Amino acid sequence: MTAHDHLTNGWDRNQMAARAARELRDGYYVNLGIGIPTLVANNVPAGMTVTLQSENGMLGIGPFPYADEVDPDLINAGKQTISQLPQTSYFSSADSFAMIRGGHIDLAVLGGMEVSEKGDLANWMVPGKMIKGMGGAMDLVAGVKRIIVVMEHVSKNGDPKFIPECTLPLTGKNVVDMIITDLAVFERPDHNSPFKLVEMAPGVSAEEVRSKTSAQYVE
Amino acid sequence: MAKKIYPDAASALEGLLFDGMTISAGGFGLCGIPERLIDAIQASGVKNLTIASNNAGIDNEGLGKLLRTRQVKKMISSYVGENKEFERQYLAGELEVEFCPQGTLAERMRAGGAGIPGFYTKTGVGTQVAEGKEVKSFDGEDYILERGIRADLAIIKGWKADESGNLIFRKTARNFNQPAATSGKICVAEVEEIVPVGSLDPDCIHLPSIYVKRLTCGAPYDKKIEFVTTRERESA
């Protein structure tokens, strides 16, 4: 962490998730990725019905189970034990990805390593490091109606992550609709438009965002 | 009725295994994996296997057991984390891996089993996954050609099956078991319970008997969990 970072206010992980949760709408079917995106589930506004999809074959993810109700046959895509809800349904991986690829899921929230100014996403491999695989990320970004990427604004080395061109292997090309970082929110109305800086975290200035972003965007 | 029921996994696999064969396996992580059949394949010593499975087990669990004994030549998988022996063999160039997006893998199995040798998908367009694959434009959007998977053998785990092979899964243990079953030239299923014909509701069968050629009961199961996550009960 550099001395400069200590000057930054901005959102913590849960606040980033809460910001993403503001994009939810009543009746939405949503897929949440692993990490910060999972925290979005704790921030669904009261009175709103949002159905969470797990790509291993479930609609209607419930909360973590009580210790005496843990079921090895009931896990989420992160392989964590979960519970079911009265409205839950189960299906195969083929059916699960038919609903993902077929554009039936309203929103997906994923983590990211890099996002380019053209909306390309890289979040699955770093050359030279052990490759674990893309899991369902490529299918989600290709098929879900709206893609929100939640990530730290800069890498551990302080390098921008919202950049002109991705340097890492892509998960999807021209797929990202909104970027939520610890500093700011960028959005674009369609995949032919540039991203626009639409919001900054408390205590963060447009100058700071600019200084930590190498991508071109509209202010 | 032709007899499909075998006393154990080894006898259910008898005559089906050969070196260099391709196997489709069900399961997601350690959830719904055909563990008795994997053990029997390990014991058989068959080698140079190509295995299509979403994951590769973890160290010494699931397909991790076949990796440990070097019986696997190639994995077709979407995610292989949490497995040190896999990592070691892969980095040493001893194990070939074809990374396949999870939905594409499920559809490759489904398509293979449905007599569809290839299909076009948006998944992976413009990424490494698209390298060497035909690109075709439909209504102004690019899609890549992916091949169906037709395996020599499918191994799956179900919850209950009737004596004819009609089978149901339980909760998220269905996952890849259903498409994997259909992708095999022959499918061997292990289940927790075999029940008399007529005791499963015909409207609620997940896998019709035609796909299940051999059946064995593997109970009792000691199902493993990768990550136990719980919440506290609110105090009264």
PDB file of N, CA, C and O in Angstrom, chain A residues 59-102:
ATOM      1  N   LEU A  59     -32.482 -22.462  -8.480  1.00  0.00           N
ATOM      2  CA  LEU A  59     -33.061 -21.117  -8.418  1.00  0.00           C
ATOM      3  C   LEU A  59     -33.667 -20.958  -7.032  1.00  0.00           C
ATOM      4  O   LEU A  59     -34.405 -21.841  -6.579  1.00  0.00           O
ATOM      5  N   GLY A  60     -33.372 -19.823  -6.388  1.00  0.00           N
ATOM      6  CA  GLY A  60     -33.906 -19.597  -5.047  1.00  0.00           C
ATOM      7  C   GLY A  60     -32.936 -20.062  -3.982  1.00  0.00           C
ATOM      8  O   GLY A  60     -33.232 -20.990  -3.227  1.00  0.00           O
ATOM      9  N   ILE A  61     -31.751 -19.430  -3.945  1.00  0.00           N
ATOM     10  CA  ILE A  61     -30.752 -19.773  -2.925  1.00  0.00           C
ATOM     11  C   ILE A  61     -31.189 -19.182  -1.593  1.00  0.00           C
ATOM     12  O   ILE A  61     -31.484 -17.994  -1.506  1.00  0.00           O
ATOM     13  N   GLY A  62     -31.217 -20.014  -0.558  1.00  0.00           N
ATOM     14  CA  GLY A  62     -31.505 -19.532   0.785  1.00  0.00           C
ATOM     15  C   GLY A  62     -30.221 -19.193   1.521  1.00  0.00           C
ATOM     16  O   GLY A  62     -29.125 -19.347   0.974  1.00  0.00           O
ATOM     17  N   PRO A  63     -30.343 -18.748   2.773  1.00  0.00           N
ATOM     18  CA  PRO A  63     -29.151 -18.404   3.562  1.00  0.00           C
ATOM     19  C   PRO A  63     -28.324 -19.643   3.915  1.00  0.00           C
ATOM     20  O   PRO A  63     -28.763 -20.773   3.689  1.00  0.00           O
ATOM     21  N   PHE A  64     -27.137 -19.410   4.478  1.00  0.00           N
ATOM     22  CA  PHE A  64     -26.353 -20.534   4.999  1.00  0.00           C
ATOM     23  C   PHE A  64     -27.224 -21.318   5.981  1.00  0.00           C
ATOM     24  O   PHE A  64     -28.027 -20.732   6.699  1.00  0.00           O
ATOM     25  N   PRO A  65     -27.075 -22.639   6.034  1.00  0.00           N
ATOM     26  CA  PRO A  65     -27.920 -23.447   6.928  1.00  0.00           C
ATOM     27  C   PRO A  65     -27.471 -23.332   8.383  1.00  0.00           C
ATOM     28  O   PRO A  65     -26.343 -22.936   8.659  1.00  0.00           O
ATOM     29  N   TYR A  66     -28.371 -23.692   9.294  1.00  0.00           N
ATOM     30  CA  TYR A  66     -27.967 -23.882  10.680  1.00  0.00           C
ATOM     31  C   TYR A  66     -27.067 -25.109  10.722  1.00  0.00           C
ATOM     32  O   TYR A  66     -27.164 -26.004   9.867  1.00  0.00           O
ATOM     33  N   ALA A  67     -26.206 -25.173  11.719  1.00  0.00           N
ATOM     34  CA  ALA A  67     -25.194 -26.235  11.790  1.00  0.00           C
ATOM     35  C   ALA A  67     -25.811 -27.634  11.711  1.00  0.00           C
ATOM     36  O   ALA A  67     -25.244 -28.540  11.114  1.00  0.00           O
ATOM     37  N   ASP A  68     -27.008 -27.803  12.289  1.00  0.00           N
ATOM     38  CA  ASP A  68     -27.621 -29.134  12.287  1.00  0.00           C
ATOM     39  C   ASP A  68     -28.458 -29.389  11.036  1.00  0.00           C
ATOM     40  O   ASP A  68     -29.143 -30.403  10.928  1.00  0.00           O
ATOM     41  N   GLU A  69     -28.436 -28.442  10.079  1.00  0.00           N
ATOM     42  CA  GLU A  69     -29.197 -28.635   8.839  1.00  0.00           C
ATOM     43  C   GLU A  69     -28.291 -28.649   7.608  1.00  0.00           C
ATOM     44  O   GLU A  69     -28.770 -28.562   6.477  1.00  0.00           O
ATOM     45  N   VAL A  70     -26.990 -28.748   7.821  1.00  0.00           N
ATOM     46  CA  VAL A  70     -26.044 -28.788   6.706  1.00  0.00           C
ATOM     47  C   VAL A  70     -26.305 -30.043   5.868  1.00  0.00           C
ATOM     48  O   VAL A  70     -26.485 -31.132   6.406  1.00  0.00           O
ATOM     49  N   ASP A  71     -26.376 -29.865   4.543  1.00  0.00           N
ATOM     50  CA  ASP A  71     -26.707 -30.968   3.632  1.00  0.00           C
ATOM     51  C   ASP A  71     -25.651 -31.025   2.522  1.00  0.00           C
ATOM     52  O   ASP A  71     -25.524 -30.069   1.743  1.00  0.00           O
ATOM     53  N   PRO A  72     -24.898 -32.121   2.415  1.00  0.00           N
ATOM     54  CA  PRO A  72     -23.854 -32.213   1.383  1.00  0.00           C
ATOM     55  C   PRO A  72     -24.415 -32.140  -0.045  1.00  0.00           C
ATOM     56  O   PRO A  72     -23.674 -31.827  -0.980  1.00  0.00           O
ATOM     57  N   ASP A  73     -25.711 -32.426  -0.207  1.00  0.00           N
ATOM     58  CA  ASP A  73     -26.333 -32.366  -1.529  1.00  0.00           C
ATOM     59  C   ASP A  73     -26.854 -30.960  -1.861  1.00  0.00           C
ATOM     60  O   ASP A  73     -27.520 -30.776  -2.880  1.00  0.00           O
ATOM     61  N   LEU A  74     -26.569 -30.006  -0.988  1.00  0.00           N
ATOM     62  CA  LEU A  74     -27.115 -28.662  -1.203  1.00  0.00           C
ATOM     63  C   LEU A  74     -26.006 -27.630  -1.047  1.00  0.00           C
ATOM     64  O   LEU A  74     -25.714 -27.161   0.053  1.00  0.00           O
ATOM     65  N   ILE A  75     -25.377 -27.309  -2.175  1.00  0.00           N
ATOM     66  CA  ILE A  75     -24.260 -26.357  -2.152  1.00  0.00           C
ATOM     67  C   ILE A  75     -24.457 -25.319  -3.246  1.00  0.00           C
ATOM     68  O   ILE A  75     -25.240 -25.509  -4.186  1.00  0.00           O
ATOM     69  N   ASN A  76     -23.740 -24.186  -3.115  1.00  0.00           N
ATOM     70  CA  ASN A  76     -23.773 -23.160  -4.156  1.00  0.00           C
ATOM     71  C   ASN A  76     -22.576 -23.365  -5.102  1.00  0.00           C
ATOM     72  O   ASN A  76     -21.792 -24.305  -4.928  1.00  0.00           O
ATOM     73  N   ALA A  77     -22.450 -22.469  -6.082  1.00  0.00           N
ATOM     74  CA  ALA A  77     -21.395 -22.635  -7.080  1.00  0.00           C
ATOM     75  C   ALA A  77     -19.999 -22.459  -6.481  1.00  0.00           C
ATOM     76  O   ALA A  77     -19.010 -22.877  -7.073  1.00  0.00           O
ATOM     77  N   GLY A  78     -19.941 -21.857  -5.279  1.00  0.00           N
ATOM     78  CA  GLY A  78     -18.666 -21.743  -4.583  1.00  0.00           C
ATOM     79  C   GLY A  78     -18.400 -22.955  -3.702  1.00  0.00           C
ATOM     80  O   GLY A  78     -17.454 -22.967  -2.932  1.00  0.00           O
ATOM     81  N   LYS A  79     -19.271 -23.981  -3.820  1.00  0.00           N
ATOM     82  CA  LYS A  79     -19.173 -25.239  -3.069  1.00  0.00           C
ATOM     83  C   LYS A  79     -19.378 -25.061  -1.570  1.00  0.00           C
ATOM     84  O   LYS A  79     -18.932 -25.860  -0.751  1.00  0.00           O
ATOM     85  N   GLN A  80     -20.051 -23.967  -1.201  1.00  0.00           N
ATOM     86  CA  GLN A  80     -20.424 -23.733   0.195  1.00  0.00           C
ATOM     87  C   GLN A  80     -21.800 -24.326   0.446  1.00  0.00           C
ATOM     88  O   GLN A  80     -22.663 -24.310  -0.443  1.00  0.00           O
ATOM     89  N   THR A  81     -22.017 -24.818   1.678  1.00  0.00           N
ATOM     90  CA  THR A  81     -23.353 -25.317   2.021  1.00  0.00           C
ATOM     91  C   THR A  81     -24.326 -24.143   2.125  1.00  0.00           C
ATOM     92  O   THR A  81     -23.984 -23.073   2.629  1.00  0.00           O
ATOM     93  N   ILE A  82     -25.537 -24.355   1.628  1.00  0.00           N
ATOM     94  CA  ILE A  82     -26.583 -23.335   1.644  1.00  0.00           C
ATOM     95  C   ILE A  82     -27.899 -23.995   2.051  1.00  0.00           C
ATOM     96  O   ILE A  82     -27.919 -25.177   2.390  1.00  0.00           O
ATOM     97  N   SER A  83     -28.992 -23.225   2.013  1.00  0.00           N
ATOM     98  CA  SER A  83     -30.306 -23.799   2.323  1.00  0.00           C
ATOM     99  C   SER A  83     -31.262 -23.488   1.175  1.00  0.00           C
ATOM    100  O   SER A  83     -30.955 -22.660   0.319  1.00  0.00           O
ATOM    101  N   GLN A  84     -32.397 -24.166   1.177  1.00  0.00           N
ATOM    102  CA  GLN A  84     -33.390 -23.897   0.135  1.00  0.00           C
ATOM    103  C   GLN A  84     -34.515 -23.034   0.700  1.00  0.00           C
ATOM    104  O   GLN A  84     -34.642 -22.860   1.904  1.00  0.00           O
ATOM    105  N   LEU A  85     -35.341 -22.498  -0.191  1.00  0.00           N
ATOM    106  CA  LEU A  85     -36.479 -21.646   0.166  1.00  0.00           C
ATOM    107  C   LEU A  85     -37.750 -22.354  -0.306  1.00  0.00           C
ATOM    108  O   LEU A  85     -37.678 -23.296  -1.095  1.00  0.00           O
ATOM    109  N   PRO A  86     -38.920 -21.897   0.153  1.00  0.00           N
ATOM    110  CA  PRO A  86     -40.163 -22.545  -0.308  1.00  0.00           C
ATOM    111  C   PRO A  86     -40.317 -22.517  -1.837  1.00  0.00           C
ATOM    112  O   PRO A  86     -40.891 -23.432  -2.420  1.00  0.00           O
ATOM    113  N   GLN A  87     -39.774 -21.485  -2.488  1.00  0.00           N
ATOM    114  CA  GLN A  87     -39.933 -21.352  -3.945  1.00  0.00           C
ATOM    115  C   GLN A  87     -38.770 -21.933  -4.737  1.00  0.00           C
ATOM    116  O   GLN A  87     -38.693 -21.771  -5.955  1.00  0.00           O
ATOM    117  N   THR A  88     -37.851 -22.605  -4.073  1.00  0.00           N
ATOM    118  CA  THR A  88     -36.653 -23.145  -4.744  1.00  0.00           C
ATOM    119  C   THR A  88     -37.000 -24.198  -5.797  1.00  0.00           C
ATOM    120  O   THR A  88     -37.937 -24.981  -5.620  1.00  0.00           O
ATOM    121  N   SER A  89     -36.207 -24.204  -6.883  1.00  0.00           N
ATOM    122  CA  SER A  89     -36.268 -25.321  -7.828  1.00  0.00           C
ATOM    123  C   SER A  89     -34.845 -25.773  -8.143  1.00  0.00           C
ATOM    124  O   SER A  89     -33.902 -24.997  -8.040  1.00  0.00           O
ATOM    125  N   TYR A  90     -34.729 -27.051  -8.501  1.00  0.00           N
ATOM    126  CA  TYR A  90     -33.434 -27.640  -8.863  1.00  0.00           C
ATOM    127  C   TYR A  90     -33.494 -28.144 -10.295  1.00  0.00           C
ATOM    128  O   TYR A  90     -34.561 -28.549 -10.780  1.00  0.00           O
ATOM    129  N   PHE A  91     -32.341 -28.138 -10.957  1.00  0.00           N
ATOM    130  CA  PHE A  91     -32.283 -28.598 -12.356  1.00  0.00           C
ATOM    131  C   PHE A  91     -30.840 -28.978 -12.661  1.00  0.00           C
ATOM    132  O   PHE A  91     -29.952 -28.777 -11.831  1.00  0.00           O
ATOM    133  N   SER A  92     -30.622 -29.515 -13.858  1.00  0.00           N
ATOM    134  CA  SER A  92     -29.278 -29.963 -14.229  1.00  0.00           C
ATOM    135  C   SER A  92     -28.402 -28.785 -14.653  1.00  0.00           C
ATOM    136  O   SER A  92     -28.897 -27.683 -14.917  1.00  0.00           O
ATOM    137  N   SER A  93     -27.108 -29.037 -14.751  1.00  0.00           N
ATOM    138  CA  SER A  93     -26.179 -28.014 -15.243  1.00  0.00           C
ATOM    139  C   SER A  93     -26.518 -27.607 -16.676  1.00  0.00           C
ATOM    140  O   SER A  93     -26.332 -26.449 -17.051  1.00  0.00           O
ATOM    141  N   ALA A  94     -27.014 -28.543 -17.481  1.00  0.00           N
ATOM    142  CA  ALA A  94     -27.380 -28.207 -18.867  1.00  0.00           C
ATOM    143  C   ALA A  94     -28.560 -27.226 -18.874  1.00  0.00           C
ATOM    144  O   ALA A  94     -28.558 -26.235 -19.608  1.00  0.00           O
ATOM    145  N   ASP A  95     -29.562 -27.485 -18.037  1.00  0.00           N
ATOM    146  CA  ASP A  95     -30.702 -26.565 -17.938  1.00  0.00           C
ATOM    147  C   ASP A  95     -30.273 -25.228 -17.334  1.00  0.00           C
ATOM    148  O   ASP A  95     -30.760 -24.173 -17.722  1.00  0.00           O
ATOM    149  N   SER A  96     -29.373 -25.303 -16.359  1.00  0.00           N
ATOM    150  CA  SER A  96     -28.908 -24.093 -15.694  1.00  0.00           C
ATOM    151  C   SER A  96     -28.259 -23.139 -16.692  1.00  0.00           C
ATOM    152  O   SER A  96     -28.533 -21.936 -16.706  1.00  0.00           O
ATOM    153  N   PHE A  97     -27.399 -23.684 -17.541  1.00  0.00           N
ATOM    154  CA  PHE A  97     -26.712 -22.828 -18.498  1.00  0.00           C
ATOM    155  C   PHE A  97     -27.581 -22.513 -19.709  1.00  0.00           C
ATOM    156  O   PHE A  97     -27.305 -21.550 -20.416  1.00  0.00           O
ATOM    157  N   ALA A  98     -28.626 -23.278 -19.933  1.00  0.00           N
ATOM    158  CA  ALA A  98     -29.597 -22.881 -20.951  1.00  0.00           C
ATOM    159  C   ALA A  98     -30.270 -21.585 -20.501  1.00  0.00           C
ATOM    160  O   ALA A  98     -30.471 -20.666 -21.299  1.00  0.00           O
ATOM    161  N   MET A  99     -30.593 -21.493 -19.218  1.00  0.00           N
ATOM    162  CA  MET A  99     -31.231 -20.248 -18.765  1.00  0.00           C
ATOM    163  C   MET A  99     -30.239 -19.095 -18.725  1.00  0.00           C
ATOM    164  O   MET A  99     -30.608 -17.948 -18.967  1.00  0.00           O
ATOM    165  N   ILE A 100     -28.973 -19.397 -18.477  1.00  0.00           N
ATOM    166  CA  ILE A 100     -27.948 -18.347 -18.488  1.00  0.00           C
ATOM    167  C   ILE A 100     -27.658 -17.909 -19.923  1.00  0.00           C
ATOM    168  O   ILE A 100     -27.776 -16.738 -20.281  1.00  0.00           O
ATOM    169  N   ARG A 101     -27.331 -18.870 -20.772  1.00  0.00           N
ATOM    170  CA  ARG A 101     -26.955 -18.560 -22.157  1.00  0.00           C
ATOM    171  C   ARG A 101     -28.134 -18.008 -22.926  1.00  0.00           C
ATOM    172  O   ARG A 101     -27.981 -17.169 -23.812  1.00  0.00           O
ATOM    173  N   GLY A 102     -29.321 -18.451 -22.568  1.00  0.00           N
ATOM    174  CA  GLY A 102     -30.527 -18.042 -23.278  1.00  0.00           C
ATOM    175  C   GLY A 102     -31.048 -16.661 -22.911  1.00  0.00           C
ATOM    176  O   GLY A 102     -32.109 -16.252 -23.392  1.00  0.00           O
TER     177      GLY A 102
END
